[in-house]
Amino acid sequence: MEGMDGMIAGNIARIQDEIAEAAHKAGRDPGDIQLMAVTKTHPFEDVLAAYQAGIRLFGENRVQEAVGKYTLPLPADMKLHMIGHLQSNKVKQIVPFVQCVESIDKVATAEELNKRAQVSGKSIDIMFEVNTSGEVSKNGFSEYEELSDALGAVLELAALRVTGLMTIGPLGGDEGQIRNAFILLRSMSDRLSTEYPQVELRELSMGMSGDFPIAVAEGATIVRVGTAIFGRRE
Ligand SMILES: *Cc1c(COP(=O)(O)O)cnc(C)c1O
């Protein structure tokens, strides 16, 4: 293997090693952490190179790009998650492609997703995006009460299953601030689990190229990595 494919495979192997190292340090099983390849701005050949290198979980943040790039049917064991802000009028288009929408930031989006999933006879996982850094530019729930109410509301949506929480760490924050954001996500998840014991919140999607080892140390089950796998985006 050479060129781009070799670079992608090498990067994935190195990141998997770093995940394993961070997991061992934290007394965790590396098998409990999935590496998501975030493929935004990168072509489908790069998606396939990552798939060949063992990646099964992929992430895209824009509906238009995702549906233009990924061709159906996807390989049976390939999973695609939507990780960017989802507008209600784009929900219909994305339903055939995704197994999970990690970036649910309001109940109305979940309701629309439920409706469209039911029409397609599909069941879709969702996660709530939480704004753990207080940055105004970020989407997501920032108050526990809002998040808790939203969880209560979506439990009635039969085609959806809530699997966990997702956050983006503070951009340009120092290590302490980043760690605190991830600790906050975990504590919100713990609190929700106490309040809603019937819901299994097993996923904490947190950590990107610059901060995934910290996220693993703080309990991430999915790390979303783009740049460190595929190189810089244009
Ligand atoms: C782009 C993106 C990532 C990956 O970011 P990198 O720094 O390139 O690893 C992760 N999560 C979300 C929501 C993104 O939009």
JSON list of C-alpha atoms and ligand atoms in Angstrom, two decimals:
[
{"chain": "A", "resi": 1, "resn": "MET", "atom": "CA", "xyz": [0.00, 0.00, 0.00]},
{"chain": "A", "resi": 2, "resn": "GLU", "atom": "CA", "xyz": [1.26, 3.44, -0.81]},
{"chain": "A", "resi": 3, "resn": "GLY", "atom": "CA", "xyz": [0.27, 7.05, -1.29]},
{"chain": "A", "resi": 4, "resn": "MET", "atom": "CA", "xyz": [-2.91, 8.36, 0.28]},
{"chain": "A", "resi": 5, "resn": "ASP", "atom": "CA", "xyz": [-4.28, 4.92, 1.25]},
{"chain": "A", "resi": 6, "resn": "GLY", "atom": "CA", "xyz": [-1.04, 4.04, 3.03]},
{"chain": "A", "resi": 7, "resn": "MET", "atom": "CA", "xyz": [-1.03, 7.35, 4.85]},
{"chain": "A", "resi": 8, "resn": "ILE", "atom": "CA", "xyz": [-4.62, 6.87, 5.98]},
{"chain": "A", "resi": 9, "resn": "ALA", "atom": "CA", "xyz": [-3.96, 3.30, 7.17]},
{"chain": "A", "resi": 10, "resn": "GLY", "atom": "CA", "xyz": [-0.82, 4.41, 9.01]},
{"chain": "A", "resi": 11, "resn": "ASN", "atom": "CA", "xyz": [-2.66, 7.27, 10.72]},
{"chain": "A", "resi": 12, "resn": "ILE", "atom": "CA", "xyz": [-5.49, 4.97, 11.80]},
{"chain": "A", "resi": 13, "resn": "ALA", "atom": "CA", "xyz": [-3.04, 2.44, 13.26]},
{"chain": "A", "resi": 14, "resn": "ARG", "atom": "CA", "xyz": [-1.26, 5.18, 15.18]},
{"chain": "A", "resi": 15, "resn": "ILE", "atom": "CA", "xyz": [-4.50, 6.66, 16.52]},
{"chain": "A", "resi": 16, "resn": "GLN", "atom": "CA", "xyz": [-5.75, 3.20, 17.57]},
{"chain": "A", "resi": 17, "resn": "ASP", "atom": "CA", "xyz": [-2.49, 2.79, 19.52]},
{"chain": "A", "resi": 18, "resn": "GLU", "atom": "CA", "xyz": [-2.99, 6.16, 21.20]},
{"chain": "A", "resi": 19, "resn": "ILE", "atom": "CA", "xyz": [-6.56, 5.25, 22.10]},
{"chain": "A", "resi": 20, "resn": "ALA", "atom": "CA", "xyz": [-5.39, 1.95, 23.59]},
{"chain": "A", "resi": 21, "resn": "GLU", "atom": "CA", "xyz": [-2.67, 3.71, 25.57]},
{"chain": "A", "resi": 22, "resn": "ALA", "atom": "CA", "xyz": [-5.07, 6.33, 26.98]},
{"chain": "A", "resi": 23, "resn": "ALA", "atom": "CA", "xyz": [-7.60, 3.59, 27.79]},
{"chain": "A", "resi": 24, "resn": "HIS", "atom": "CA", "xyz": [-5.04, 1.45, 29.63]},
{"chain": "A", "resi": 25, "resn": "LYS", "atom": "CA", "xyz": [-3.87, 4.44, 31.65]},
{"chain": "A", "resi": 26, "resn": "ALA", "atom": "CA", "xyz": [-7.47, 5.07, 32.67]},
{"chain": "A", "resi": 27, "resn": "GLY", "atom": "CA", "xyz": [-8.07, 1.40, 33.49]},
{"chain": "A", "resi": 28, "resn": "ARG", "atom": "CA", "xyz": [-10.50, 1.04, 30.58]},
{"chain": "A", "resi": 29, "resn": "ASP", "atom": "CA", "xyz": [-10.90, -1.63, 27.92]},
{"chain": "A", "resi": 30, "resn": "PRO", "atom": "CA", "xyz": [-9.84, -0.16, 24.53]},
{"chain": "A", "resi": 31, "resn": "GLY", "atom": "CA", "xyz": [-12.54, -2.36, 22.99]},
{"chain": "A", "resi": 32, "resn": "ASP", "atom": "CA", "xyz": [-15.13, -0.06, 24.57]},
{"chain": "A", "resi": 33, "resn": "ILE", "atom": "CA", "xyz": [-13.99, 2.85, 22.41]},
{"chain": "A", "resi": 34, "resn": "GLN", "atom": "CA", "xyz": [-14.92, 3.21, 18.77]},
{"chain": "A", "resi": 35, "resn": "LEU", "atom": "CA", "xyz": [-12.87, 5.33, 16.40]},
{"chain": "A", "resi": 36, "resn": "MET", "atom": "CA", "xyz": [-15.14, 7.28, 14.06]},
{"chain": "A", "resi": 37, "resn": "ALA", "atom": "CA", "xyz": [-13.56, 8.59, 10.85]},
{"chain": "A", "resi": 38, "resn": "VAL", "atom": "CA", "xyz": [-14.96, 12.05, 10.14]},
{"chain": "A", "resi": 39, "resn": "THR", "atom": "CA", "xyz": [-14.93, 12.29, 6.35]},
{"chain": "A", "resi": 40, "resn": "LYS", "atom": "CA", "xyz": [-16.21, 15.82, 5.70]},
{"chain": "A", "resi": 41, "resn": "THR", "atom": "CA", "xyz": [-14.44, 17.52, 2.76]},
{"chain": "A", "resi": 42, "resn": "HIS", "atom": "CA", "xyz": [-12.70, 14.25, 1.87]},
{"chain": "A", "resi": 43, "resn": "PRO", "atom": "CA", "xyz": [-13.64, 12.11, -1.16]},
{"chain": "A", "resi": 44, "resn": "PHE", "atom": "CA", "xyz": [-15.29, 8.69, -1.08]},
{"chain": "A", "resi": 45, "resn": "GLU", "atom": "CA", "xyz": [-11.99, 7.00, -2.03]},
{"chain": "A", "resi": 46, "resn": "ASP", "atom": "CA", "xyz": [-10.66, 8.13, 1.33]},
{"chain": "A", "resi": 47, "resn": "VAL", "atom": "CA", "xyz": [-13.75, 6.69, 3.03]},
{"chain": "A", "resi": 48, "resn": "LEU", "atom": "CA", "xyz": [-13.01, 3.36, 1.37]},
{"chain": "A", "resi": 49, "resn": "ALA", "atom": "CA", "xyz": [-9.33, 3.54, 2.34]},
{"chain": "A", "resi": 50, "resn": "ALA", "atom": "CA", "xyz": [-10.36, 4.00, 5.98]},
{"chain": "A", "resi": 51, "resn": "TYR", "atom": "CA", "xyz": [-12.85, 1.13, 5.62]},
{"chain": "A", "resi": 52, "resn": "GLN", "atom": "CA", "xyz": [-10.08, -1.09, 4.22]},
{"chain": "A", "resi": 53, "resn": "ALA", "atom": "CA", "xyz": [-7.97, -0.12, 7.23]},
{"chain": "A", "resi": 54, "resn": "GLY", "atom": "CA", "xyz": [-10.66, -1.43, 9.56]},
{"chain": "A", "resi": 55, "resn": "ILE", "atom": "CA", "xyz": [-12.85, 1.59, 10.30]},
{"chain": "A", "resi": 56, "resn": "ARG", "atom": "CA", "xyz": [-16.56, 0.80, 10.38]},
{"chain": "A", "resi": 57, "resn": "LEU", "atom": "CA", "xyz": [-17.97, 4.03, 11.85]},
{"chain": "A", "resi": 58, "resn": "PHE", "atom": "CA", "xyz": [-18.03, 7.22, 9.78]},
{"chain": "A", "resi": 59, "resn": "GLY", "atom": "CA", "xyz": [-19.24, 10.75, 10.43]},
{"chain": "A", "resi": 60, "resn": "GLU", "atom": "CA", "xyz": [-20.40, 13.62, 8.25]},
{"chain": "A", "resi": 61, "resn": "ASN", "atom": "CA", "xyz": [-21.60, 17.00, 9.40]},
{"chain": "A", "resi": 62, "resn": "ARG", "atom": "CA", "xyz": [-23.55, 18.24, 6.37]},
{"chain": "A", "resi": 63, "resn": "VAL", "atom": "CA", "xyz": [-26.53, 16.51, 4.78]},
{"chain": "A", "resi": 64, "resn": "GLN", "atom": "CA", "xyz": [-25.81, 17.73, 1.25]},
{"chain": "A", "resi": 65, "resn": "GLU", "atom": "CA", "xyz": [-22.24, 16.51, 1.34]},
{"chain": "A", "resi": 66, "resn": "ALA", "atom": "CA", "xyz": [-23.12, 13.18, 2.96]},
{"chain": "A", "resi": 67, "resn": "VAL", "atom": "CA", "xyz": [-25.80, 12.22, 0.43]},
{"chain": "A", "resi": 68, "resn": "GLY", "atom": "CA", "xyz": [-23.61, 13.35, -2.46]},
{"chain": "A", "resi": 69, "resn": "LYS", "atom": "CA", "xyz": [-20.61, 11.33, -1.29]},
{"chain": "A", "resi": 70, "resn": "TYR", "atom": "CA", "xyz": [-21.91, 8.09, 0.20]},
{"chain": "A", "resi": 71, "resn": "THR", "atom": "CA", "xyz": [-23.54, 5.75, -2.30]},
{"chain": "A", "resi": 72, "resn": "LEU", "atom": "CA", "xyz": [-26.33, 3.42, -1.25]},
{"chain": "A", "resi": 73, "resn": "PRO", "atom": "CA", "xyz": [-26.39, 0.66, -0.35]},
{"chain": "A", "resi": 74, "resn": "LEU", "atom": "CA", "xyz": [-23.51, 1.07, 2.08]},
{"chain": "A", "resi": 75, "resn": "PRO", "atom": "CA", "xyz": [-21.57, -2.09, 2.99]},
{"chain": "A", "resi": 76, "resn": "ALA", "atom": "CA", "xyz": [-23.69, -3.93, 5.56]},
{"chain": "A", "resi": 77, "resn": "ASP", "atom": "CA", "xyz": [-21.22, -3.30, 8.38]},
{"chain": "A", "resi": 78, "resn": "MET", "atom": "CA", "xyz": [-20.58, 0.37, 7.58]},
{"chain": "A", "resi": 79, "resn": "LYS", "atom": "CA", "xyz": [-22.27, 2.83, 9.91]},
{"chain": "A", "resi": 80, "resn": "LEU", "atom": "CA", "xyz": [-22.71, 6.51, 9.15]},
{"chain": "A", "resi": 81, "resn": "HIS", "atom": "CA", "xyz": [-23.53, 9.04, 11.83]},
{"chain": "A", "resi": 82, "resn": "MET", "atom": "CA", "xyz": [-24.71, 12.60, 11.27]},
{"chain": "A", "resi": 83, "resn": "ILE", "atom": "CA", "xyz": [-22.62, 14.79, 13.57]},
{"chain": "A", "resi": 84, "resn": "GLY", "atom": "CA", "xyz": [-23.48, 18.33, 12.42]},
{"chain": "A", "resi": 85, "resn": "HIS", "atom": "CA", "xyz": [-26.48, 20.57, 12.98]},
{"chain": "A", "resi": 86, "resn": "LEU", "atom": "CA", "xyz": [-29.50, 19.03, 11.24]},
{"chain": "A", "resi": 87, "resn": "GLN", "atom": "CA", "xyz": [-32.22, 21.28, 9.82]},
{"chain": "A", "resi": 88, "resn": "SER", "atom": "CA", "xyz": [-35.73, 19.87, 9.79]},
{"chain": "A", "resi": 89, "resn": "ASN", "atom": "CA", "xyz": [-36.05, 20.32, 6.03]},
{"chain": "A", "resi": 90, "resn": "LYS", "atom": "CA", "xyz": [-33.01, 18.09, 5.45]},
{"chain": "A", "resi": 91, "resn": "VAL", "atom": "CA", "xyz": [-34.17, 15.23, 7.65]},
{"chain": "A", "resi": 92, "resn": "LYS", "atom": "CA", "xyz": [-35.97, 13.35, 4.88]},
{"chain": "A", "resi": 93, "resn": "GLN", "atom": "CA", "xyz": [-32.85, 13.22, 2.69]},
{"chain": "A", "resi": 94, "resn": "ILE", "atom": "CA", "xyz": [-30.55, 11.89, 5.37]},
{"chain": "A", "resi": 95, "resn": "VAL", "atom": "CA", "xyz": [-32.78, 9.13, 6.75]},
{"chain": "A", "resi": 96, "resn": "PRO", "atom": "CA", "xyz": [-31.77, 6.42, 4.22]},
{"chain": "A", "resi": 97, "resn": "PHE", "atom": "CA", "xyz": [-28.07, 7.00, 4.94]},
{"chain": "A", "resi": 98, "resn": "VAL", "atom": "CA", "xyz": [-27.69, 7.19, 8.68]},
{"chain": "A", "resi": 99, "resn": "GLN", "atom": "CA", "xyz": [-27.87, 4.83, 11.56]},
{"chain": "A", "resi": 100, "resn": "CYS", "atom": "CA", "xyz": [-27.58, 7.62, 14.13]},
{"chain": "A", "resi": 101, "resn": "VAL", "atom": "CA", "xyz": [-27.97, 11.38, 14.40]},
{"chain": "A", "resi": 102, "resn": "GLU", "atom": "CA", "xyz": [-25.60, 12.48, 17.17]},
{"chain": "A", "resi": 103, "resn": "SER", "atom": "CA", "xyz": [-26.39, 16.17, 16.88]},
{"chain": "A", "resi": 104, "resn": "ILE", "atom": "CA", "xyz": [-29.99, 16.44, 18.06]},
{"chain": "A", "resi": 105, "resn": "ASP", "atom": "CA", "xyz": [-30.24, 19.91, 19.57]},
{"chain": "A", "resi": 106, "resn": "LYS", "atom": "CA", "xyz": [-33.99, 20.34, 19.75]},
{"chain": "A", "resi": 107, "resn": "VAL", "atom": "CA", "xyz": [-37.02, 18.13, 20.19]},
{"chain": "A", "resi": 108, "resn": "ALA", "atom": "CA", "xyz": [-38.63, 19.36, 16.94]},
{"chain": "A", "resi": 109, "resn": "THR", "atom": "CA", "xyz": [-35.78, 17.84, 14.91]},
{"chain": "A", "resi": 110, "resn": "ALA", "atom": "CA", "xyz": [-36.22, 14.51, 16.70]},
{"chain": "A", "resi": 111, "resn": "GLU", "atom": "CA", "xyz": [-39.97, 14.62, 15.98]},
{"chain": "A", "resi": 112, "resn": "GLU", "atom": "CA", "xyz": [-39.37, 15.19, 12.28]},
{"chain": "A", "resi": 113, "resn": "LEU", "atom": "CA", "xyz": [-36.75, 12.43, 12.23]},
{"chain": "A", "resi": 114, "resn": "ASN", "atom": "CA", "xyz": [-39.17, 10.06, 13.92]},
{"chain": "A", "resi": 115, "resn": "LYS", "atom": "CA", "xyz": [-41.87, 10.82, 11.35]},
{"chain": "A", "resi": 116, "resn": "ARG", "atom": "CA", "xyz": [-39.53, 10.27, 8.40]},
{"chain": "A", "resi": 117, "resn": "ALA", "atom": "CA", "xyz": [-38.01, 7.14, 9.92]},
{"chain": "A", "resi": 118, "resn": "GLN", "atom": "CA", "xyz": [-41.48, 5.67, 10.43]},
{"chain": "A", "resi": 119, "resn": "VAL", "atom": "CA", "xyz": [-42.39, 6.35, 6.79]},
{"chain": "A", "resi": 120, "resn": "SER", "atom": "CA", "xyz": [-39.21, 4.47, 5.75]},
{"chain": "A", "resi": 121, "resn": "GLY", "atom": "CA", "xyz": [-39.83, 1.64, 8.19]},
{"chain": "A", "resi": 122, "resn": "LYS", "atom": "CA", "xyz": [-36.49, 2.39, 9.78]},
{"chain": "A", "resi": 123, "resn": "SER", "atom": "CA", "xyz": [-35.32, 2.74, 13.35]},
{"chain": "A", "resi": 124, "resn": "ILE", "atom": "CA", "xyz": [-32.71, 5.44, 14.01]},
{"chain": "A", "resi": 125, "resn": "ASP", "atom": "CA", "xyz": [-30.47, 6.07, 16.99]},
{"chain": "A", "resi": 126, "resn": "ILE", "atom": "CA", "xyz": [-30.14, 9.58, 18.33]},
{"chain": "A", "resi": 127, "resn": "MET", "atom": "CA", "xyz": [-27.84, 11.35, 20.70]},
{"chain": "A", "resi": 128, "resn": "PHE", "atom": "CA", "xyz": [-28.25, 14.78, 22.22]},
{"chain": "A", "resi": 129, "resn": "GLU", "atom": "CA", "xyz": [-25.60, 17.37, 21.54]},
{"chain": "A", "resi": 130, "resn": "VAL", "atom": "CA", "xyz": [-24.57, 19.25, 24.65]},
{"chain": "A", "resi": 131, "resn": "ASN", "atom": "CA", "xyz": [-22.82, 22.60, 24.67]},
{"chain": "A", "resi": 132, "resn": "THR", "atom": "CA", "xyz": [-20.31, 21.88, 27.43]},
{"chain": "A", "resi": 133, "resn": "SER", "atom": "CA", "xyz": [-18.04, 24.85, 26.78]},
{"chain": "A", "resi": 134, "resn": "GLY", "atom": "CA", "xyz": [-20.52, 27.73, 26.98]},
{"chain": "A", "resi": 135, "resn": "GLU", "atom": "CA", "xyz": [-19.31, 29.04, 23.60]},
{"chain": "A", "resi": 136, "resn": "VAL", "atom": "CA", "xyz": [-22.25, 30.89, 21.99]},
{"chain": "A", "resi": 137, "resn": "SER", "atom": "CA", "xyz": [-21.28, 29.68, 18.52]},
{"chain": "A", "resi": 138, "resn": "LYS", "atom": "CA", "xyz": [-21.96, 26.09, 19.53]},
{"chain": "A", "resi": 139, "resn": "ASN", "atom": "CA", "xyz": [-25.18, 24.16, 19.08]},
{"chain": "A", "resi": 140, "resn": "GLY", "atom": "CA", "xyz": [-26.58, 21.89, 21.71]},
{"chain": "A", "resi": 141, "resn": "PHE", "atom": "CA", "xyz": [-28.29, 21.93, 25.06]},
{"chain": "A", "resi": 142, "resn": "SER", "atom": "CA", "xyz": [-26.50, 23.90, 27.73]},
{"chain": "A", "resi": 143, "resn": "GLU", "atom": "CA", "xyz": [-28.86, 23.47, 30.68]},
{"chain": "A", "resi": 144, "resn": "TYR", "atom": "CA", "xyz": [-29.45, 20.13, 32.35]},
{"chain": "A", "resi": 145, "resn": "GLU", "atom": "CA", "xyz": [-33.18, 20.81, 32.77]},
{"chain": "A", "resi": 146, "resn": "GLU", "atom": "CA", "xyz": [-33.68, 21.42, 29.04]},
{"chain": "A", "resi": 147, "resn": "LEU", "atom": "CA", "xyz": [-31.77, 18.28, 28.23]},
{"chain": "A", "resi": 148, "resn": "SER", "atom": "CA", "xyz": [-33.74, 16.23, 30.70]},
{"chain": "A", "resi": 149, "resn": "ASP", "atom": "CA", "xyz": [-37.06, 17.56, 29.36]},
{"chain": "A", "resi": 150, "resn": "ALA", "atom": "CA", "xyz": [-35.94, 16.78, 25.80]},
{"chain": "A", "resi": 151, "resn": "LEU", "atom": "CA", "xyz": [-35.06, 13.22, 26.76]},
{"chain": "A", "resi": 152, "resn": "GLY", "atom": "CA", "xyz": [-38.47, 12.79, 28.37]},
{"chain": "A", "resi": 153, "resn": "ALA", "atom": "CA", "xyz": [-40.14, 14.09, 25.21]},
{"chain": "A", "resi": 154, "resn": "VAL", "atom": "CA", "xyz": [-38.34, 11.85, 22.73]},
{"chain": "A", "resi": 155, "resn": "LEU", "atom": "CA", "xyz": [-38.97, 8.65, 24.69]},
{"chain": "A", "resi": 156, "resn": "GLU", "atom": "CA", "xyz": [-42.43, 8.60, 23.11]},
{"chain": "A", "resi": 157, "resn": "LEU", "atom": "CA", "xyz": [-41.03, 8.62, 19.58]},
{"chain": "A", "resi": 158, "resn": "ALA", "atom": "CA", "xyz": [-41.28, 4.99, 18.56]},
{"chain": "A", "resi": 159, "resn": "ALA", "atom": "CA", "xyz": [-38.83, 4.98, 15.63]},
{"chain": "A", "resi": 160, "resn": "LEU", "atom": "CA", "xyz": [-36.02, 6.56, 17.63]},
{"chain": "A", "resi": 161, "resn": "ARG", "atom": "CA", "xyz": [-33.72, 5.16, 20.30]},
{"chain": "A", "resi": 162, "resn": "VAL", "atom": "CA", "xyz": [-31.64, 7.46, 22.48]},
{"chain": "A", "resi": 163, "resn": "THR", "atom": "CA", "xyz": [-28.15, 6.04, 22.89]},
{"chain": "A", "resi": 164, "resn": "GLY", "atom": "CA", "xyz": [-26.17, 8.81, 24.54]},
{"chain": "A", "resi": 165, "resn": "LEU", "atom": "CA", "xyz": [-24.71, 12.30, 24.51]},
{"chain": "A", "resi": 166, "resn": "MET", "atom": "CA", "xyz": [-22.28, 14.10, 22.24]},
{"chain": "A", "resi": 167, "resn": "THR", "atom": "CA", "xyz": [-20.17, 17.21, 22.68]},
{"chain": "A", "resi": 168, "resn": "ILE", "atom": "CA", "xyz": [-17.45, 19.24, 21.01]},
{"chain": "A", "resi": 169, "resn": "GLY", "atom": "CA", "xyz": [-14.71, 20.29, 23.40]},
{"chain": "A", "resi": 170, "resn": "PRO", "atom": "CA", "xyz": [-13.77, 23.97, 23.73]},
{"chain": "A", "resi": 171, "resn": "LEU", "atom": "CA", "xyz": [-11.83, 25.07, 20.67]},
{"chain": "A", "resi": 172, "resn": "GLY", "atom": "CA", "xyz": [-8.44, 26.37, 21.67]},
{"chain": "A", "resi": 173, "resn": "GLY", "atom": "CA", "xyz": [-9.07, 25.66, 25.34]},
{"chain": "A", "resi": 174, "resn": "ASP", "atom": "CA", "xyz": [-6.28, 24.51, 27.64]},
{"chain": "A", "resi": 175, "resn": "GLU", "atom": "CA", "xyz": [-6.16, 20.94, 28.85]},
{"chain": "A", "resi": 176, "resn": "GLY", "atom": "CA", "xyz": [-8.05, 21.69, 32.06]},
{"chain": "A", "resi": 177, "resn": "GLN", "atom": "CA", "xyz": [-10.92, 23.38, 30.21]},
{"chain": "A", "resi": 178, "resn": "ILE", "atom": "CA", "xyz": [-11.13, 20.53, 27.72]},
{"chain": "A", "resi": 179, "resn": "ARG", "atom": "CA", "xyz": [-11.13, 17.94, 30.47]},
{"chain": "A", "resi": 180, "resn": "ASN", "atom": "CA", "xyz": [-13.84, 19.84, 32.37]},
{"chain": "A", "resi": 181, "resn": "ALA", "atom": "CA", "xyz": [-16.08, 19.86, 29.28]},
{"chain": "A", "resi": 182, "resn": "PHE", "atom": "CA", "xyz": [-15.78, 16.08, 28.97]},
{"chain": "A", "resi": 183, "resn": "ILE", "atom": "CA", "xyz": [-16.35, 15.57, 32.69]},
{"chain": "A", "resi": 184, "resn": "LEU", "atom": "CA", "xyz": [-19.47, 17.72, 32.42]},
{"chain": "A", "resi": 185, "resn": "LEU", "atom": "CA", "xyz": [-20.82, 15.55, 29.59]},
{"chain": "A", "resi": 186, "resn": "ARG", "atom": "CA", "xyz": [-20.23, 12.40, 31.60]},
{"chain": "A", "resi": 187, "resn": "SER", "atom": "CA", "xyz": [-21.85, 13.84, 34.71]},
{"chain": "A", "resi": 188, "resn": "MET", "atom": "CA", "xyz": [-24.91, 14.94, 32.70]},
{"chain": "A", "resi": 189, "resn": "SER", "atom": "CA", "xyz": [-25.17, 11.42, 31.34]},
{"chain": "A", "resi": 190, "resn": "ASP", "atom": "CA", "xyz": [-24.91, 9.93, 34.84]},
{"chain": "A", "resi": 191, "resn": "ARG", "atom": "CA", "xyz": [-27.60, 12.29, 36.09]},
{"chain": "A", "resi": 192, "resn": "LEU", "atom": "CA", "xyz": [-29.93, 11.44, 33.21]},
{"chain": "A", "resi": 193, "resn": "SER", "atom": "CA", "xyz": [-29.37, 7.73, 33.85]},
{"chain": "A", "resi": 194, "resn": "THR", "atom": "CA", "xyz": [-30.48, 8.20, 37.43]},
{"chain": "A", "resi": 195, "resn": "GLU", "atom": "CA", "xyz": [-33.52, 10.19, 36.35]},
{"chain": "A", "resi": 196, "resn": "TYR", "atom": "CA", "xyz": [-34.43, 7.83, 33.50]},
{"chain": "A", "resi": 197, "resn": "PRO", "atom": "CA", "xyz": [-33.28, 4.34, 34.58]},
{"chain": "A", "resi": 198, "resn": "GLN", "atom": "CA", "xyz": [-35.28, 2.82, 31.71]},
{"chain": "A", "resi": 199, "resn": "VAL", "atom": "CA", "xyz": [-32.97, 4.46, 29.13]},
{"chain": "A", "resi": 200, "resn": "GLU", "atom": "CA", "xyz": [-29.59, 2.91, 28.39]},
{"chain": "A", "resi": 201, "resn": "LEU", "atom": "CA", "xyz": [-27.26, 5.84, 27.72]},
{"chain": "A", "resi": 202, "resn": "ARG", "atom": "CA", "xyz": [-24.22, 3.89, 26.68]},
{"chain": "A", "resi": 203, "resn": "GLU", "atom": "CA", "xyz": [-22.51, 6.35, 24.35]},
{"chain": "A", "resi": 204, "resn": "LEU", "atom": "CA", "xyz": [-20.40, 9.39, 25.16]},
{"chain": "A", "resi": 205, "resn": "SER", "atom": "CA", "xyz": [-19.27, 10.82, 21.84]},
{"chain": "A", "resi": 206, "resn": "MET", "atom": "CA", "xyz": [-16.46, 13.23, 22.62]},
{"chain": "A", "resi": 207, "resn": "GLY", "atom": "CA", "xyz": [-12.90, 13.93, 21.53]},
{"chain": "A", "resi": 208, "resn": "MET", "atom": "CA", "xyz": [-11.53, 14.99, 18.13]},
{"chain": "A", "resi": 209, "resn": "SER", "atom": "CA", "xyz": [-8.04, 15.07, 16.56]},
{"chain": "A", "resi": 210, "resn": "GLY", "atom": "CA", "xyz": [-6.65, 17.52, 19.11]},
{"chain": "A", "resi": 211, "resn": "ASP", "atom": "CA", "xyz": [-8.15, 16.12, 22.28]},
{"chain": "A", "resi": 212, "resn": "PHE", "atom": "CA", "xyz": [-9.23, 12.48, 21.92]},
{"chain": "A", "resi": 213, "resn": "PRO", "atom": "CA", "xyz": [-6.76, 11.06, 24.50]},
{"chain": "A", "resi": 214, "resn": "ILE", "atom": "CA", "xyz": [-8.31, 13.36, 27.15]},
{"chain": "A", "resi": 215, "resn": "ALA", "atom": "CA", "xyz": [-11.78, 12.27, 26.07]},
{"chain": "A", "resi": 216, "resn": "VAL", "atom": "CA", "xyz": [-10.81, 8.60, 26.38]},
{"chain": "A", "resi": 217, "resn": "ALA", "atom": "CA", "xyz": [-9.46, 9.27, 29.86]},
{"chain": "A", "resi": 218, "resn": "GLU", "atom": "CA", "xyz": [-12.81, 10.83, 30.78]},
{"chain": "A", "resi": 219, "resn": "GLY", "atom": "CA", "xyz": [-14.99, 8.03, 29.45]},
{"chain": "A", "resi": 220, "resn": "ALA", "atom": "CA", "xyz": [-15.55, 8.55, 25.70]},
{"chain": "A", "resi": 221, "resn": "THR", "atom": "CA", "xyz": [-17.04, 5.56, 23.89]},
{"chain": "A", "resi": 222, "resn": "ILE", "atom": "CA", "xyz": [-16.83, 7.23, 20.47]},
{"chain": "A", "resi": 223, "resn": "VAL", "atom": "CA", "xyz": [-14.04, 9.57, 19.39]},
{"chain": "A", "resi": 224, "resn": "ARG", "atom": "CA", "xyz": [-14.64, 11.53, 16.19]},
{"chain": "A", "resi": 225, "resn": "VAL", "atom": "CA", "xyz": [-11.41, 12.05, 14.28]},
{"chain": "A", "resi": 226, "resn": "GLY", "atom": "CA", "xyz": [-10.98, 13.77, 10.91]},
{"chain": "A", "resi": 227, "resn": "THR", "atom": "CA", "xyz": [-7.74, 15.69, 10.48]},
{"chain": "A", "resi": 228, "resn": "ALA", "atom": "CA", "xyz": [-5.48, 13.17, 12.22]},
{"chain": "A", "resi": 229, "resn": "ILE", "atom": "CA", "xyz": [-6.69, 10.46, 9.81]},
{"chain": "A", "resi": 230, "resn": "PHE", "atom": "CA", "xyz": [-7.12, 12.25, 6.49]},
{"chain": "A", "resi": 231, "resn": "GLY", "atom": "CA", "xyz": [-4.94, 15.33, 6.85]},
{"chain": "A", "resi": 232, "resn": "ARG", "atom": "CA", "xyz": [-5.90, 18.99, 6.84]},
{"chain": "A", "resi": 233, "resn": "ARG", "atom": "CA", "xyz": [-9.16, 20.12, 5.31]},
{"chain": "A", "resi": 234, "resn": "GLU", "atom": "CA", "xyz": [-9.01, 22.74, 2.52]},
{"chain": "B", "resi": 1, "resn": "LIG", "atom": "C1", "xyz": [-15.08, 18.02, 11.90]},
{"chain": "B", "resi": 1, "resn": "LIG", "atom": "C2", "xyz": [-15.63, 17.41, 13.12]},
{"chain": "B", "resi": 1, "resn": "LIG", "atom": "C3", "xyz": [-14.87, 16.49, 13.88]},
{"chain": "B", "resi": 1, "resn": "LIG", "atom": "C4", "xyz": [-13.45, 16.10, 13.55]},
{"chain": "B", "resi": 1, "resn": "LIG", "atom": "O1", "xyz": [-12.59, 17.16, 13.76]},
{"chain": "B", "resi": 1, "resn": "LIG", "atom": "P1", "xyz": [-10.99, 16.98, 13.59]},
{"chain": "B", "resi": 1, "resn": "LIG", "atom": "O2", "xyz": [-10.43, 18.06, 14.44]},
{"chain": "B", "resi": 1, "resn": "LIG", "atom": "O3", "xyz": [-10.70, 17.16, 12.14]},
{"chain": "B", "resi": 1, "resn": "LIG", "atom": "O4", "xyz": [-10.64, 15.64, 14.08]},
{"chain": "B", "resi": 1, "resn": "LIG", "atom": "C5", "xyz": [-15.49, 15.94, 15.00]},
{"chain": "B", "resi": 1, "resn": "LIG", "atom": "N1", "xyz": [-16.74, 16.26, 15.36]},
{"chain": "B", "resi": 1, "resn": "LIG", "atom": "C6", "xyz": [-17.48, 17.14, 14.66]},
{"chain": "B", "resi": 1, "resn": "LIG", "atom": "C7", "xyz": [-18.86, 17.44, 15.11]},
{"chain": "B", "resi": 1, "resn": "LIG", "atom": "C8", "xyz": [-16.96, 17.74, 13.52]},
{"chain": "B", "resi": 1, "resn": "LIG", "atom": "O5", "xyz": [-17.71, 18.62, 12.83]}
]
